[in-house]
Amino acid sequence: MTLAVQQLRFAYPRGGEELFSGLSHDFATGALTAITGPSGRGKSTLLYMLGLLLTPTEGHVLLDGTPVSAASDRVRAELRARRIGFVFQDSELDPTRKVIDSVLEPALYAGWSRAERLADARDLLTAFGLGNRAEHRPGQVSGGQAQRLAVCRALLNRPSVMLADEPTGNLDHGNATLVLDALVEAAHARGSTVVIATHDPFVLSRVDEVIDL
Amino acid sequence: MRIRALLREAWAATWAAKVSSVLIAVVVAGMCVAAIATVGRSAAASADVAARMEQAGARRLQVIDAKAEGFINARTLGVISNLSSVESADALGIPFDATNGATGTGGSRIPVWPVLGSITQIGTLTRGRLPQPGEALISATQLATLGLEQPVGFLVTTDGTASYPIVGAYTARAPFEDLAGGAIVARPDGTGRELRVVLNSVNATDGTVAAVMNTLAPRDSQGVQVDSPAALAQTARDLADQLAGYGSSLLSLILGAGGSLVAAVVLADVLVRRRDLGRRRTLGITRADLTAIVIVRAATTAVIGALLGCTAGWLANHAIGQDTPLSFTVAVGVLATIAAALAALPPAVYATRLDPVTVMRTP
Ligand SMILES: Nc1ncnc2c1ncn2[C@@H]1O[C@H](COP(=O)(O)OP(=O)(O)OP(=O)(O)O)[C@@H](O)[C@H]1O
Ligand SMILES: [Mg+2]
């Protein structure tokens, strides 16, 4: 099992109720899992915890069977760079750089040189129909294109885990479909464990498994 | 991260935040100009005092045997010449008057100094040859006084009891300029009235005076006049210390004030670019690499500022006729860059402590 949580509990340091009440779950490898539930139940919080940015108050996040949520900051940062891909609600591309540089960013953090991964990055863009956008700035592409670029960035290091927080939240149906297609491909064709926090019924209709918080 | 990737990211960030990059460069340039315009001038002044101190005139030590005890002689002169802190030592006897032997005792008189040591230290031979004991050289400027065209003939004392063959002419050297107005006679075995020593450095004054006095060992200290640059050397040292002390506290003040400004600019930039930092942390940059990017960015712009500031400061001083020592100018640039890089460290560490979750949750 690539990704799992065990007896997870979390409470934000400053006040707030306890979340997840001892959730245990094995996320199916090569499949899409949606996390859904009413607002404020901790969908985003769970994603950040799976992304090793928050440490559970109790319980563990396991990667390949190893508890990693309490590892040192350096180890967690390296795992994020090499093993985990992030897609935010807003694409979060660096507005000052060409989109090709944004897509290459996680590769640099994982210890690659730009030149070593440039061809891969271009291939990804082409595969997602964005080949002619490489030299644009984020301000020069549409919201849907930006979000697909963000998916490319998350895919570049061939992560075993992809985390997406409301990835279709700001998109119309057509663009939402394209982004979701990309995530489905990441799971089914590339074998990533994809976890999506969402309350979009359209997304829920296309995932393999749903966790209702 | 690879070093090249890190530098590339830092450089891209420098371009992305032009305003704060320019501010950092301007602050660092200002630090350099201020340091060179104030401390640089006093550094130039210190260098000037030090250079003047090392001119031969200032390095001169003189001892006079007022009671004619005879302690200035070939033996003591030999010992003193060989002291390691002594550049040259020479001794003169009591001067007497002499005239051109050819015109008799009635002609124009010039003073004649008996010389105990090496003639070449006193003057440069311009004509003729060096004198043997009992022979004379005439100052080139006094040939006409004696009615001579060539340094030939002989000198005779005014009482007519002694005469000295003239074998050449000389021009006097420092610190024997006063001997330009007469003649010298080689008398290596005589006793001297006056000992003139040129030291290697004014800094050696105290020790050399002690060694010279030990060698001369006068019986009656009342009969000895010592004229040394000790007081002068002390004044110069005090002045240099004062300038250095004033300079280093002023320099720390400038570096401190400039560093604080750089820290404020970097901190403001970190706060403005929170989201950029949060994204990088989420995508997996380590704290060490993020710190390095922030510091390299500040240091790069600081280097540019330092180059401009040091050039401008040096030129400004040059324009008013004061050349700042190059080593000092370079040191100021290096110090200002280091100060800026150090000042960027606390905001850089703060940047890595920002919680990426809080930052990314904030719309
Ligand atoms: N830094 C924080 N400190 C304290 N409480 C917090 C903090 N961040 C979030 N919370 C609280 O934790 C709970 C879970 O928040 P979270 O954002 O994970 O919910 P969510 O399920 O993603 O909601 P939504 O559907 O609105 O995005 C909420 O009640 C929220 O108010
Ligand atoms: Mg949420």
XYZ file of C-alpha atoms and ligand atoms in Angstrom:
608
model
C 0.000 0.000 0.000
C 1.521 3.315 -1.036
C -0.408 5.642 1.214
C -2.277 4.943 4.412
C -3.417 6.664 7.602
C -3.767 4.987 10.994
C -5.911 6.157 13.913
C -5.626 9.716 12.778
C -6.590 12.559 15.115
C -5.792 16.188 14.719
C -6.613 19.430 16.474
C -5.232 22.803 15.436
C -3.061 24.213 18.235
C -5.275 27.236 18.802
C -8.724 25.975 19.774
C -10.932 24.050 17.401
C -12.544 20.670 17.754
C -10.695 17.429 17.220
C -10.843 16.217 13.608
C -10.950 12.729 12.041
C -11.765 10.867 15.311
C -9.236 8.095 14.769
C -9.596 7.642 11.002
C -7.762 4.665 9.514
C -7.675 4.111 5.790
C -5.540 2.504 3.092
C -5.639 4.523 -0.094
C -5.859 2.305 -3.161
C -2.700 2.526 -5.281
C -3.302 3.620 -8.863
C -6.806 4.804 -8.026
C -8.612 8.048 -7.264
C -9.971 8.624 -3.778
C -12.210 11.600 -3.023
C -12.458 13.138 0.433
C -15.789 14.804 0.853
C -18.057 16.054 3.598
C -19.496 19.314 4.878
C -17.393 22.436 4.999
C -15.137 22.627 8.044
C -14.811 18.871 8.581
C -11.139 18.908 7.710
C -10.907 17.896 4.036
C -8.106 20.374 3.365
C -6.520 19.603 6.711
C -6.375 15.884 5.829
C -4.681 16.671 2.515
C -2.050 18.822 4.229
C -1.467 16.000 6.643
C -1.079 13.483 3.805
C 1.279 16.023 2.266
C 3.390 15.980 5.459
C 2.865 19.693 6.029
C 0.906 19.061 9.230
C 1.768 16.448 11.837
C -1.150 14.492 13.360
C -1.802 14.936 17.065
C -2.275 11.174 17.232
C -1.831 8.383 14.704
C 0.357 8.194 11.595
C 0.592 8.829 7.912
C 2.369 5.906 6.241
C 4.197 5.972 2.947
C 5.091 2.487 1.654
C 4.223 1.199 5.110
C 6.634 3.523 6.928
C 5.313 6.172 9.324
C 6.651 9.453 7.981
C 4.426 12.143 9.501
C 6.764 12.686 12.459
C 9.997 12.653 10.432
C 12.344 15.653 10.466
C 11.438 18.729 8.458
C 14.218 17.977 5.993
C 13.072 14.397 5.356
C 9.440 15.512 4.935
C 10.492 18.281 2.518
C 12.454 15.768 0.427
C 9.526 13.324 0.423
C 7.233 16.129 -0.755
C 9.634 16.969 -3.558
C 10.261 13.385 -4.730
C 7.162 11.404 -3.832
C 4.224 13.785 -3.598
C 2.570 16.040 -6.174
C 0.341 18.944 -5.149
C -2.513 20.596 -7.051
C -4.028 23.622 -5.336
C -7.448 25.166 -5.875
C -5.764 28.100 -7.600
C -3.021 26.864 -9.842
C -0.341 28.720 -7.808
C 2.087 29.135 -10.668
C 4.909 31.618 -10.026
C 3.534 34.761 -11.706
C 7.058 36.083 -12.373
C 8.318 33.054 -14.299
C 7.578 31.340 -17.578
C 5.192 28.441 -17.064
C 7.893 25.966 -18.124
C 9.944 27.138 -15.113
C 6.930 26.651 -12.840
C 6.456 23.126 -14.133
C 10.170 22.398 -13.539
C 10.149 23.762 -9.982
C 9.601 20.469 -8.051
C 12.362 18.811 -10.107
C 14.868 21.382 -8.863
C 13.810 20.758 -5.263
C 14.201 17.014 -5.850
C 17.840 17.586 -6.835
C 17.638 17.538 -10.628
C 19.200 20.168 -12.807
C 16.909 22.165 -15.075
C 18.568 20.765 -18.211
C 18.083 17.157 -17.101
C 14.284 17.558 -16.926
C 13.538 20.197 -19.546
C 12.637 17.647 -22.234
C 10.363 15.739 -19.814
C 8.609 18.970 -18.887
C 8.021 19.839 -22.542
C 6.715 16.324 -23.234
C 4.241 16.668 -20.374
C 3.002 20.011 -21.674
C 2.553 18.523 -25.125
C 0.708 15.522 -23.687
C -1.729 17.928 -21.997
C -2.189 20.071 -25.067
C -0.110 22.926 -23.677
C 3.018 22.480 -25.791
C 2.765 25.957 -27.300
C 2.340 27.632 -23.881
C 5.769 26.814 -22.408
C 7.202 30.294 -22.798
C 4.077 32.123 -21.584
C 3.648 33.712 -18.190
C 0.786 32.532 -15.960
C -1.008 35.820 -16.679
C -1.096 34.892 -20.370
C -2.951 31.568 -20.038
C -6.571 30.821 -19.086
C -7.634 29.585 -15.651
C -8.306 26.097 -16.992
C -4.939 25.992 -18.764
C -3.209 27.227 -15.600
C -4.796 24.428 -13.600
C -3.703 21.840 -16.178
C -0.192 23.344 -16.001
C -0.382 22.844 -12.227
C -1.250 19.181 -12.845
C 1.800 18.919 -15.136
C 3.954 20.396 -12.373
C 2.568 17.850 -9.905
C 3.236 14.998 -12.367
C 6.783 15.929 -13.401
C 8.592 13.947 -10.695
C 6.313 10.907 -11.327
C 5.045 11.100 -7.750
C 3.566 8.021 -6.120
C 1.030 10.294 -4.390
C -0.951 13.165 -5.927
C -2.932 15.462 -3.671
C -5.499 17.906 -5.058
C -7.563 20.349 -2.989
C -10.759 21.396 -4.832
C -8.859 21.258 -8.158
C -12.013 22.030 -10.129
C -13.404 24.581 -7.683
C -12.726 27.568 -9.939
C -13.371 25.922 -13.313
C -16.316 25.586 -15.669
C -17.501 22.129 -16.658
C -15.337 21.839 -19.765
C -12.123 22.757 -18.004
C -13.061 20.695 -14.956
C -13.376 17.707 -17.253
C -9.917 18.289 -18.740
C -8.297 18.605 -15.309
C -10.124 15.569 -13.995
C -9.106 13.592 -17.085
C -5.528 14.494 -16.248
C -5.893 13.247 -12.676
C -7.620 10.057 -13.825
C -4.760 9.467 -16.237
C -2.228 10.048 -13.465
C -3.873 7.339 -11.394
C -4.868 4.796 -13.999
C -2.090 5.203 -16.551
C 0.801 6.295 -14.343
C -0.074 4.401 -11.174
C -0.222 7.353 -8.782
C -2.343 7.264 -5.668
C -4.569 10.293 -6.227
C -6.456 11.926 -3.361
C -8.889 14.754 -4.120
C -10.646 16.910 -1.544
C -13.929 18.016 -3.095
C -17.642 18.470 -2.718
C -18.205 18.680 -6.472
C -20.676 15.876 -7.449
C -19.102 15.731 -10.899
C -15.726 14.857 -9.339
C -17.347 12.391 -6.991
C -18.916 10.663 -9.982
C -15.539 9.954 -11.535
C -13.449 8.699 -8.588
C -12.922 5.082 -7.566
C -13.519 5.551 -3.851
C -15.051 8.182 -1.541
C -14.236 8.987 2.074
C -17.046 10.954 3.662
C -15.791 12.849 6.686
C 19.072 21.584 -4.794
C 21.977 21.792 -7.189
C 24.074 24.907 -6.708
C 23.382 26.091 -10.255
C 19.643 25.613 -9.874
C 19.785 27.471 -6.565
C 21.704 30.393 -8.070
C 19.308 30.493 -11.006
C 16.280 30.616 -8.689
C 17.940 33.318 -6.563
C 18.734 35.365 -9.649
C 15.161 34.975 -10.963
C 13.858 36.114 -7.568
C 16.205 39.115 -7.719
C 14.660 40.123 -11.031
C 11.146 39.384 -9.847
C 11.441 41.755 -6.876
C 13.181 44.642 -8.606
C 12.191 47.289 -6.079
C 13.640 45.544 -3.068
C 16.694 44.436 -5.052
C 17.382 48.021 -6.077
C 16.811 49.171 -2.499
C 19.349 46.679 -1.175
C 21.902 47.718 -3.805
C 21.336 51.395 -3.001
C 21.676 50.849 0.759
C 24.911 48.890 0.300
C 26.276 51.467 -2.143
C 25.410 54.160 0.413
C 27.249 52.224 3.125
C 30.361 52.055 0.947
C 30.274 55.725 -0.032
C 29.715 56.808 3.582
C 32.520 54.572 4.857
C 34.995 55.682 2.206
C 34.082 59.378 2.505
C 34.562 59.390 6.290
C 36.703 56.482 7.454
C 38.542 56.377 4.133
C 39.716 59.935 4.597
C 41.083 59.240 8.044
C 42.695 56.073 6.694
C 44.348 58.218 4.021
C 45.451 60.673 6.733
C 46.948 57.849 8.840
C 48.790 56.498 5.844
C 50.105 60.003 5.188
C 51.354 60.488 8.773
C 52.973 57.055 8.682
C 54.714 57.830 5.384
C 56.038 61.133 6.687
C 57.267 59.465 9.847
C 59.349 57.119 7.765
C 61.209 59.847 5.884
C 64.919 59.922 6.800
C 64.701 63.247 8.639
C 62.140 61.889 11.043
C 64.143 58.721 11.662
C 67.209 60.594 12.872
C 68.812 60.184 16.279
C 71.535 62.576 17.413
C 73.876 62.367 20.417
C 76.274 65.170 21.369
C 79.283 64.666 23.642
C 79.084 68.156 25.187
C 81.797 67.525 27.771
C 84.228 65.969 25.290
C 84.433 62.669 27.189
C 85.468 60.965 23.956
C 82.873 58.210 23.956
C 82.115 58.850 20.289
C 84.972 57.039 18.584
C 85.778 54.431 15.956
C 84.965 51.568 18.345
C 81.558 52.775 19.560
C 80.656 53.929 16.046
C 81.438 50.438 14.719
C 79.203 48.802 17.327
C 76.335 51.223 16.721
C 76.566 50.878 12.910
C 76.066 47.159 13.345
C 72.836 47.433 15.407
C 70.038 45.753 13.456
C 67.673 48.704 13.870
C 70.280 51.161 12.506
C 70.324 52.070 8.826
C 73.478 54.192 9.081
C 75.565 55.857 11.765
C 78.232 58.490 11.381
C 80.172 60.782 13.680
C 81.536 64.299 13.242
C 84.291 65.965 15.232
C 84.394 69.614 16.332
C 84.339 71.739 13.158
C 87.099 74.266 12.522
C 87.627 77.030 9.943
C 89.932 76.698 6.977
C 90.881 78.623 3.836
C 92.245 77.766 0.399
C 95.929 76.938 0.981
C 96.835 78.544 -2.364
C 95.484 81.967 -1.396
C 96.912 81.720 2.157
C 95.204 82.235 5.502
C 93.656 85.502 4.412
C 91.125 84.040 1.965
C 87.423 83.184 2.457
C 86.806 80.801 5.331
C 84.682 77.694 5.251
C 83.845 75.317 8.129
C 85.499 71.895 8.034
C 84.085 68.840 9.823
C 86.269 65.922 10.750
C 84.387 62.681 9.836
C 84.981 59.432 11.756
C 82.959 56.939 9.776
C 82.089 56.281 6.182
C 82.186 59.349 3.935
C 79.674 57.817 1.507
C 76.914 58.076 4.103
C 77.441 61.797 4.428
C 77.684 62.837 0.831
C 77.690 61.674 -2.738
C 81.038 62.055 -4.459
C 80.574 64.291 -7.514
C 84.194 64.691 -8.544
C 87.594 63.314 -7.581
C 87.990 60.344 -5.217
C 87.202 59.378 -1.641
C 89.706 60.830 0.845
C 92.349 58.883 2.747
C 92.848 59.853 6.405
C 93.908 63.491 6.513
C 92.554 64.336 3.063
C 89.613 66.654 2.386
C 86.508 66.807 0.209
C 84.841 70.128 -0.548
C 81.124 70.640 -0.872
C 80.378 71.258 -4.540
C 78.676 74.518 -3.612
C 81.779 75.854 -1.824
C 84.302 75.485 -4.645
C 83.540 79.008 -5.843
C 83.803 80.419 -2.302
C 87.397 79.227 -2.250
C 87.996 80.474 -5.795
C 88.435 76.953 -7.174
C 87.226 75.547 -10.451
C 88.398 72.020 -9.730
C 88.601 70.262 -6.329
C 92.419 70.474 -6.209
C 95.047 72.032 -3.984
C 94.789 71.994 -0.198
C 93.000 73.529 2.748
C 94.883 75.280 5.532
C 93.626 76.047 9.023
C 93.227 79.719 9.858
C 96.148 79.538 12.305
C 98.199 77.927 9.543
C 99.209 74.914 11.653
C 97.609 72.150 9.595
C 96.835 71.501 5.953
C 94.680 68.958 4.125
C 94.982 67.963 0.434
C 91.706 68.404 -1.507
C 90.890 65.168 -3.403
C 87.284 65.669 -4.512
C 83.890 67.333 -4.185
C 80.594 66.069 -2.699
C 76.931 66.935 -2.297
C 75.574 66.399 1.216
C 72.926 63.755 1.937
C 70.182 63.618 4.564
C 70.578 63.935 7.480
C 73.838 65.806 6.854
C 72.413 68.680 4.785
C 74.166 71.217 7.039
C 77.505 69.917 5.720
C 76.695 71.415 2.324
C 78.155 74.709 3.538
C 81.756 73.584 4.011
C 84.198 70.730 3.712
C 84.948 67.426 5.386
C 88.178 65.796 6.413
C 88.545 62.030 6.915
C 89.777 61.416 10.431
C 88.790 57.841 11.315
C 90.852 57.640 14.468
C 89.681 60.876 16.067
C 86.980 61.353 18.649
C 83.614 62.690 17.639
C 81.545 65.428 19.181
C 78.380 64.481 17.424
C 76.849 61.115 16.515
C 74.128 60.974 13.874
C 72.150 57.776 13.469
C 69.432 57.022 10.900
C 67.041 54.324 12.162
C 65.349 51.727 9.987
C 61.978 52.794 11.368
C 60.675 55.326 13.890
C 59.009 52.431 15.649
C 62.437 51.199 16.741
C 63.326 54.497 18.424
C 63.037 53.514 22.090
C 65.074 50.331 21.867
C 67.733 51.909 19.675
C 68.241 54.891 21.980
C 68.779 52.473 24.869
C 71.254 50.366 22.857
C 73.165 53.442 21.640
C 73.433 54.899 25.133
C 74.614 51.521 26.478
C 77.348 51.408 23.867
C 78.477 54.985 24.415
C 78.286 54.565 28.215
C 78.967 58.234 29.094
C 80.321 58.744 32.615
C 78.353 61.952 33.184
C 74.840 62.016 31.771
C 74.847 65.811 32.165
C 77.334 66.033 29.321
C 75.140 64.184 26.817
C 72.483 65.737 24.625
C 70.180 63.238 22.984
C 67.864 64.376 20.256
C 65.618 61.524 19.185
C 62.339 61.116 17.315
C 60.849 59.324 20.340
C 58.402 62.112 21.142
C 57.524 62.533 17.483
C 57.035 58.792 17.083
C 54.774 58.750 20.128
C 52.692 61.613 18.750
C 52.343 59.827 15.448
C 51.346 56.606 17.185
C 48.760 58.440 19.294
C 47.397 60.162 16.213
C 47.224 56.902 14.266
C 45.515 55.158 17.216
C 43.002 57.968 17.512
C 42.257 57.897 13.805
C 41.987 54.098 13.825
C 39.709 54.080 16.870
C 37.504 56.795 15.446
C 37.513 55.016 12.091
C 36.566 51.582 13.400
C 33.710 52.877 15.562
C 32.407 54.958 12.667
C 32.741 51.978 10.341
C 30.804 49.721 12.746
C 28.123 52.395 12.976
C 27.803 52.624 9.193
C 27.793 48.828 8.747
C 25.282 48.438 11.588
C 22.903 51.092 10.266
C 23.164 49.830 6.679
C 22.761 46.213 7.820
C 19.569 47.092 9.709
C 18.145 48.754 6.613
C 18.984 45.717 4.491
C 17.356 43.454 7.103
C 14.210 45.616 7.025
C 14.050 45.526 3.211
C 14.549 41.742 3.100
C 11.953 41.232 5.830
C 9.411 43.388 3.995
C 10.112 41.397 0.846
C 9.661 38.081 2.677
C 6.308 39.281 4.045
C 5.131 40.446 0.631
C 6.198 37.184 -1.008
C 4.787 34.881 1.654
C 2.736 32.985 -0.887
C 5.759 32.358 -3.098
C 7.635 30.972 -0.086
C 4.636 28.877 1.007
C 4.337 27.380 -2.486
C 8.039 26.503 -2.544
C 7.824 24.848 0.861
C 4.748 22.872 -0.169
C 6.464 21.707 -3.350
C 9.329 20.404 -1.249
C 12.152 22.931 -0.959
C 14.171 22.395 2.229
C 14.621 25.140 4.803
C 18.348 25.247 4.082
C 17.800 25.809 0.344
C 15.145 28.451 0.950
C 17.466 30.296 3.367
C 20.235 30.105 0.794
C 18.016 31.578 -1.942
C 17.035 34.562 0.235
C 20.648 35.206 1.285
C 22.192 34.712 -2.165
C 19.630 37.153 -3.515
C 20.582 39.808 -0.955
C 24.295 39.105 -1.437
C 24.103 39.352 -5.241
C 22.475 42.756 -5.140
C 24.846 43.767 -2.331
C 27.867 42.939 -4.507
C 26.498 45.163 -7.275
C 25.820 47.947 -4.758
C 29.289 47.553 -3.246
C 31.001 47.782 -6.641
C 29.101 50.960 -7.486
C 29.508 52.468 -4.004
C 33.230 51.765 -3.728
C 33.899 53.207 -7.160
C 31.829 56.315 -6.410
C 33.429 56.776 -2.967
C 36.945 56.354 -4.294
C 36.294 58.798 -7.142
C 34.736 61.347 -4.747
C 37.831 61.259 -2.526
C 40.085 61.353 -5.582
C 38.256 64.467 -6.796
C 39.208 66.336 -3.628
C 42.789 65.141 -3.917
C 42.703 62.288 -1.414
C 43.474 58.852 -2.763
C 41.902 56.217 -0.534
C 44.190 53.196 -0.168
C 42.941 50.493 -2.570
C 43.124 47.776 0.074
C 40.866 49.862 2.312
C 38.385 50.464 -0.517
C 38.200 46.750 -1.311
C 37.884 45.879 2.385
C 34.942 48.282 2.740
C 33.178 46.653 -0.217
C 33.742 43.161 1.173
C 32.620 44.189 4.672
C 29.480 45.889 3.349
C 28.590 42.772 1.325
C 29.157 40.509 4.317
C 27.101 42.857 6.507
C 24.232 42.751 3.997
C 24.358 38.944 3.725
C 24.412 38.593 7.519
C 21.551 41.079 7.817
C 19.500 38.949 5.412
C 19.971 35.871 7.606
C 17.307 36.609 10.283
C 14.559 37.437 7.725
C 15.624 34.367 5.706
C 15.291 32.131 8.756
C 11.959 33.780 9.511
C 10.845 32.974 5.952
C 11.532 29.274 6.493
C 9.534 29.326 9.745
C 6.380 30.649 8.087
C 3.778 27.889 8.210
C 3.073 26.957 4.569
C -0.377 25.645 5.503
C -1.460 28.962 7.029
C 0.010 30.844 4.086
C -1.588 28.651 1.399
C -4.981 28.640 3.163
C -5.105 32.437 3.143
C -6.762 33.456 -0.143
N -4.943 27.416 11.614
C -6.098 27.000 12.162
N -6.293 27.123 13.481
C -7.427 26.689 14.053
N -8.411 26.140 13.366
C -8.291 25.982 12.043
C -7.122 26.402 11.369
N -7.258 26.139 10.062
C -8.497 25.554 9.930
N -9.078 25.475 11.100
C -10.384 24.858 11.359
O -10.285 23.459 11.124
C -11.470 22.972 10.558
C -11.162 22.223 9.272
O -10.752 23.129 8.284
P -10.547 22.686 6.771
O -10.119 23.853 6.006
O -9.671 21.507 6.765
O -11.997 22.281 6.364
P -12.563 21.824 4.950
O -13.245 20.569 5.179
O -11.464 21.864 3.953
O -13.601 22.980 4.646
P -14.039 23.584 3.198
O -14.949 22.582 2.604
O -14.731 24.829 3.557
O -12.781 23.819 2.421
C -12.363 24.170 10.335
O -13.317 24.218 11.393
C -11.436 25.357 10.417
O -12.109 26.453 10.951
Mg -10.974 22.999 2.207
